Amino acid sequence: MNIENPTHILRLALLFTVTLSVTGAHFVLGTETHGMHVIHVFLRSLYLLVIIASSVWFGLKGGLISSLAISFLFGFHILISWADRPMENVNQAAMIVVYFIVGSVSGLLVQLQNREKEARLETERKAQREALIQGFGILSDALKARDEYTRQHSENVARLAVEIGNGRGLDETQLDDLRLAALVHDIGKIGVRDDILFKEDKLSPEEMDAMHHHPSVAAEILKPIKGADRIAEIVLAHHECPDGTGYPKGLRADEIPEEAKILSVADVYCALTEDRPYKDGMSSEEALEIVHSMAGKKLELKAVAELGEIVEEKRSQGVS
């Protein structure tokens, strides 16, 4: 029950209003005539609507709390207004028992229904995720056919990004999104001409501009895939920088998705340490020194710090 939710607040206000109105009517109306007695029977039945509504809106907890509150109010009314009616008191006491039964049963039924709904949604999410992974596998194979290095680089980045994400406290869904985003973060390079993509010399400003379009191309490839919206956002932002000098949008620190900040750090570190046909990869010490020099401006500080801890731990274990 989230009392900060506007809908929940409105529902609580409605339940309180109806409960207090029915209770007030109980105390205001007399009990002398048969007609009044009929009205009181109708009013105490209205409490059931409040209990059922509480169960539907707030589950078992709502059903039990409302039945307890109504039983207290109705019981107080019995003591004040019906003290000399022992036969009617039996009916009224039975009604209090009914309140608890209705609150418990309706709450349990709603709770079971919600669990079944959650189970169905989880099954659908898993099926969607499996389809997403298969689709990304096809994209990855397409990238491999175009550029084997980029495919291997993406796998390295995915492993390191998940390690950093774990250290940064990302939850399971975020880690899964991060891993998938890392695997396809350079898929947009499919749209870059071969003479630019495989050029070993420094790129010209025009060629660099063409390369800078690959995050946008990747995002456009991913967006039509059902369930890939968040992954597309991460991929689109993985070349953004905290100081706003990144591309394609020039986002600043807090505007960049957390997963994209981590992906960016892993991407840079892996690019520095991997061998290419035209260069040997740096040592972890050299690469880490460069990454640290970029922290706070080009790369996010906390992600860089986590990378440093991971590299140091591997170094102490003799892992390169």
C-alpha atoms as one frame of an Amber mdcrd trajectory, in Angstrom:
protein
   0.000   0.000   0.000   1.787   3.116  -1.259   0.217   6.140   0.437   2.267
   8.486  -1.769   0.472   7.231  -4.880  -2.247   9.781  -5.827  -4.657   7.009
  -6.840  -4.158   5.253  -3.501  -4.732   8.518  -1.630  -7.979   9.091  -3.545
  -9.156   5.558  -2.803  -8.298   5.859   0.887 -10.179   9.159   1.064 -13.226
   7.535  -0.531 -13.124   4.583   1.878 -12.775   6.883   4.897 -15.622   9.096
   3.682 -18.026   6.203   3.145 -17.059   4.536   6.439 -17.456   7.708   8.482
 -20.731   8.589   6.707 -22.236   5.162   7.437 -20.988   5.275  11.028 -22.351
   8.787  11.527 -25.737   7.714  10.183 -25.758   4.783  12.622 -25.280   7.116
  15.586 -27.625   9.871  14.375 -30.599   7.720  13.426 -32.836   6.422  16.155
 -33.549   2.757  16.859 -37.120   2.912  18.124 -39.223   2.028  15.065 -39.190
  -0.960  12.729 -38.442   1.338   9.794 -35.346   2.678  11.533 -34.227  -0.868
  12.276 -34.441  -1.704   8.560 -32.301   1.345   7.768 -29.684   0.237  10.321
 -29.583  -3.246   8.756 -29.023  -1.624   5.357 -26.297   0.643   6.738 -24.344
  -2.170   8.381 -24.505  -4.049   5.069 -22.913  -1.031   3.363 -19.806  -1.655
   5.446 -19.297  -4.812   3.361 -18.816  -2.670   0.255 -16.020  -0.789   2.020
 -14.335  -4.044   3.070 -14.585  -5.583  -0.404 -13.306  -2.391  -2.046 -10.389
  -2.309   0.421  -9.537  -5.906  -0.472  -9.696  -5.251  -4.209  -7.605  -2.093
  -3.999  -5.153  -3.043  -1.242  -5.202  -6.843  -1.032  -5.353  -8.978   2.095
  -3.866  -6.260   4.287  -6.528  -3.791   3.147  -9.320  -6.296   3.765  -8.147
  -7.123   7.287  -7.463  -3.526   8.337 -10.823  -2.293   7.053 -12.738  -5.164
   8.696 -10.961  -4.486  11.999 -11.685  -0.741  11.865 -15.322  -1.266  10.884
 -15.803  -3.916  13.583 -14.519  -1.453  16.180 -16.820   1.343  14.964 -19.842
  -0.920  14.638 -19.135  -2.557  17.997 -19.002   0.846  19.667 -22.337   1.709
  18.039 -23.835  -1.528  19.410 -22.720  -0.709  22.953 -24.112   2.831  22.789
 -27.345   2.408  20.826 -28.370  -1.233  21.233 -27.369  -2.087  24.805 -30.884
  -3.233  25.767 -31.538  -5.433  22.673 -29.950  -8.843  23.437 -31.653 -10.640
  20.515 -30.527  -8.030  18.014 -27.078  -7.992  19.613 -26.642 -11.615  18.519
 -27.313 -10.642  14.895 -24.980  -7.673  15.207 -22.184  -9.775  16.706 -22.628
 -12.263  13.871 -22.266  -9.373  11.425 -18.897  -8.493  12.949 -17.777 -12.074
  12.314 -19.024 -11.714   8.729 -16.913  -8.575   8.321 -13.757 -10.498   9.208
 -14.696 -13.443   6.983 -15.429 -11.199   4.004 -12.245  -9.177   4.564 -10.091
 -12.304   4.829 -11.631 -14.268   1.966 -11.878 -11.375  -0.488  -8.349 -10.252
   0.402  -6.967 -13.753  -0.131  -8.774 -14.135  -3.446  -7.415 -10.811  -4.690
  -3.933 -11.739  -3.477  -4.073 -15.083  -5.306  -5.331 -13.375  -8.449  -2.506
 -10.829  -8.276   0.065 -13.600  -7.865  -1.328 -15.452 -10.867  -1.219 -12.230
 -12.873   2.389 -11.583 -11.817   3.323 -15.163 -12.744   1.788 -14.713 -16.207
   3.560 -11.402 -16.691   6.863 -12.923 -15.577   6.406 -15.779 -18.048   5.686
 -13.254 -20.802   8.730 -11.179 -19.805  10.971 -14.242 -19.909   9.640 -15.260
 -23.318  10.152 -11.708 -24.581  13.666 -11.681 -23.143  14.525 -14.972 -24.827
  13.280 -13.633 -28.147  15.311 -10.478 -27.542  18.473 -12.464 -26.835  17.957
 -14.539 -29.979  17.464 -11.382 -32.017  20.614  -9.859 -30.568  22.469 -13.068
 -31.390  21.503 -12.607 -35.024  22.698  -8.989 -34.913  25.945 -10.100 -33.306
  26.483 -12.692 -36.033  25.864 -10.012 -38.645  28.480  -7.836 -36.960  30.916
 -10.755 -36.894  30.486 -11.238 -40.634  31.372  -7.575 -41.148  34.114  -7.172
 -38.531  35.361 -10.025 -36.327  37.344  -7.640 -34.102  34.257  -5.587 -33.224
  32.340  -8.770 -32.331  35.140  -9.960 -30.007  35.530  -6.476 -28.558  31.807
  -6.356 -27.776  31.980  -9.658 -25.899  34.954  -8.412 -23.860  33.147  -5.171
 -23.082  30.025  -7.074 -22.005  31.957  -9.185 -19.490  33.771  -6.202 -17.996
  30.678  -3.972 -17.957  28.719  -6.566 -15.972  31.594  -6.802 -13.465  31.568
  -3.026 -13.023  27.776  -2.998 -12.839  27.832  -5.646 -10.122  30.239  -3.544
  -8.110  28.074  -0.465  -8.602  25.036  -2.304  -7.199  22.911  -2.593 -10.338
  19.959  -4.958 -10.007  19.433  -8.075 -12.118  17.348  -6.338 -14.778  19.852
  -3.489 -15.124  22.741  -5.942 -15.399  20.908  -7.894 -18.080  20.184  -4.698
 -20.026  23.816  -3.647 -19.626  25.119  -7.003 -20.893  22.854  -6.989 -23.951
  23.623  -3.344 -24.694  27.348  -4.072 -24.513  27.013  -6.986 -26.939  25.437
  -4.751 -29.590  26.817  -1.326 -28.664  28.802  -1.119 -31.916  26.154  -2.675
 -34.162  25.736   0.751 -35.763  29.166   0.325 -37.362  27.419  -1.899 -39.891
  26.396   1.399 -41.482  29.971   2.769 -41.638  31.850   2.429 -44.939  34.654
  -0.155 -45.034  37.300   2.404 -45.975  36.484   4.297 -42.761  35.785   1.351
 -40.462  39.014  -0.483 -41.314  41.261   2.531 -41.798  44.485   2.183 -39.801
  45.553   5.838 -40.035  43.989   8.752 -38.207  40.486   9.561 -39.418  39.760
  12.882 -41.114  37.128  15.203 -39.561  34.589  14.019 -42.157  35.397  10.371
 -41.461  35.229  10.972 -37.720  31.812  12.558 -38.166  30.655   9.438 -40.019
  31.906   7.257 -37.153  30.080   9.472 -34.646  26.785   8.446 -36.218  27.127
   4.782 -35.249  25.350   5.094 -31.829  22.353   6.701 -33.546  22.339   4.027
 -36.248  22.508   1.321 -33.577  19.604   2.848 -31.659  17.501   2.988 -34.829
  18.248  -0.693 -35.475  17.283  -1.656 -31.908  14.193   0.487 -31.319  11.792
  -1.560 -33.492  12.666  -4.695 -31.483  10.010  -5.302 -28.829  11.417  -4.889
 -25.324  14.662  -3.251 -26.484  13.764   0.380 -25.693  15.997   0.653 -22.620
  18.856  -1.136 -24.372  18.559   1.285 -27.288  18.825   4.221 -24.834  21.985
   2.754 -23.301  23.598   2.114 -26.685  22.675   5.593 -27.934  24.375   7.213
 -24.919  27.516   5.079 -24.576  29.727   7.762 -26.164  28.306  10.622 -24.082
  30.634  12.291 -21.553  30.000  13.812 -18.106  31.376  17.166 -19.308  28.954
  17.301 -22.249  31.562  16.829 -24.991  30.342  13.385 -26.059  28.084  12.393
 -28.913  25.514  12.180 -30.450  23.485  14.453 -28.114  26.111  16.100 -25.918
  24.442  14.879 -22.723  25.913  15.775 -19.341  26.506  13.701 -16.204  23.022
  13.186 -14.747  21.421  13.031 -18.194  23.376   9.900 -19.125  21.844   6.523
 -18.165  23.801   4.775 -15.406  24.313   1.693 -17.571  25.702   3.838 -20.409
  28.270   5.403 -18.055  29.481   1.930 -17.110  29.455   0.729 -20.719  31.564
   3.721 -21.734  34.270   2.919 -19.161  34.379  -0.761 -20.129  34.467   0.170
 -23.822  37.442   2.511 -23.440  39.429   0.134 -21.224  38.905  -2.849 -23.531
  39.792  -0.795 -26.622  43.068   0.219 -24.969  44.085  -3.283 -23.880  43.058
  -5.269 -26.975  45.419  -6.097 -29.842  44.613  -4.794 -33.304  46.336  -5.603
 -36.624  48.016  -2.195 -36.528  48.816  -1.968 -32.794  49.496  -4.028 -29.698
  47.215  -3.666 -26.725  48.423  -1.743 -23.667  49.131  -3.319 -20.318  46.400
  -3.035 -17.703  48.542  -0.504 -15.791  48.969   1.764 -18.818  45.319   1.505
 -19.807  44.117   2.159 -16.265  46.317   5.250 -16.038  44.711   6.663 -19.188
  41.212   5.801 -17.977  41.890   7.522 -14.644  43.055  10.643 -16.501  39.649
  10.751 -18.225  37.633  10.315 -15.016  35.178  13.096 -14.202  35.365  14.672
 -17.663  35.119  11.991 -20.322  34.235   9.052 -18.056  32.122   8.738 -14.917
  34.154   8.815 -11.684  32.415   6.018  -9.791  32.518   3.610 -12.721  36.223
   4.340 -13.211  36.869   3.758  -9.502  35.062   0.412  -9.690  37.100  -0.547
 -12.759  40.272   0.264 -10.812  39.230  -2.060  -7.996  38.441  -4.861 -10.453
  41.785  -4.507 -12.254  43.716  -4.387  -8.973  41.924  -7.474  -7.676  42.696
  -9.404 -10.867  46.292  -8.255 -10.745  46.646  -9.488  -7.158  45.261 -12.854
  -8.291  47.670 -13.017 -11.206  44.935 -12.533 -13.797  45.707 -10.184 -16.671
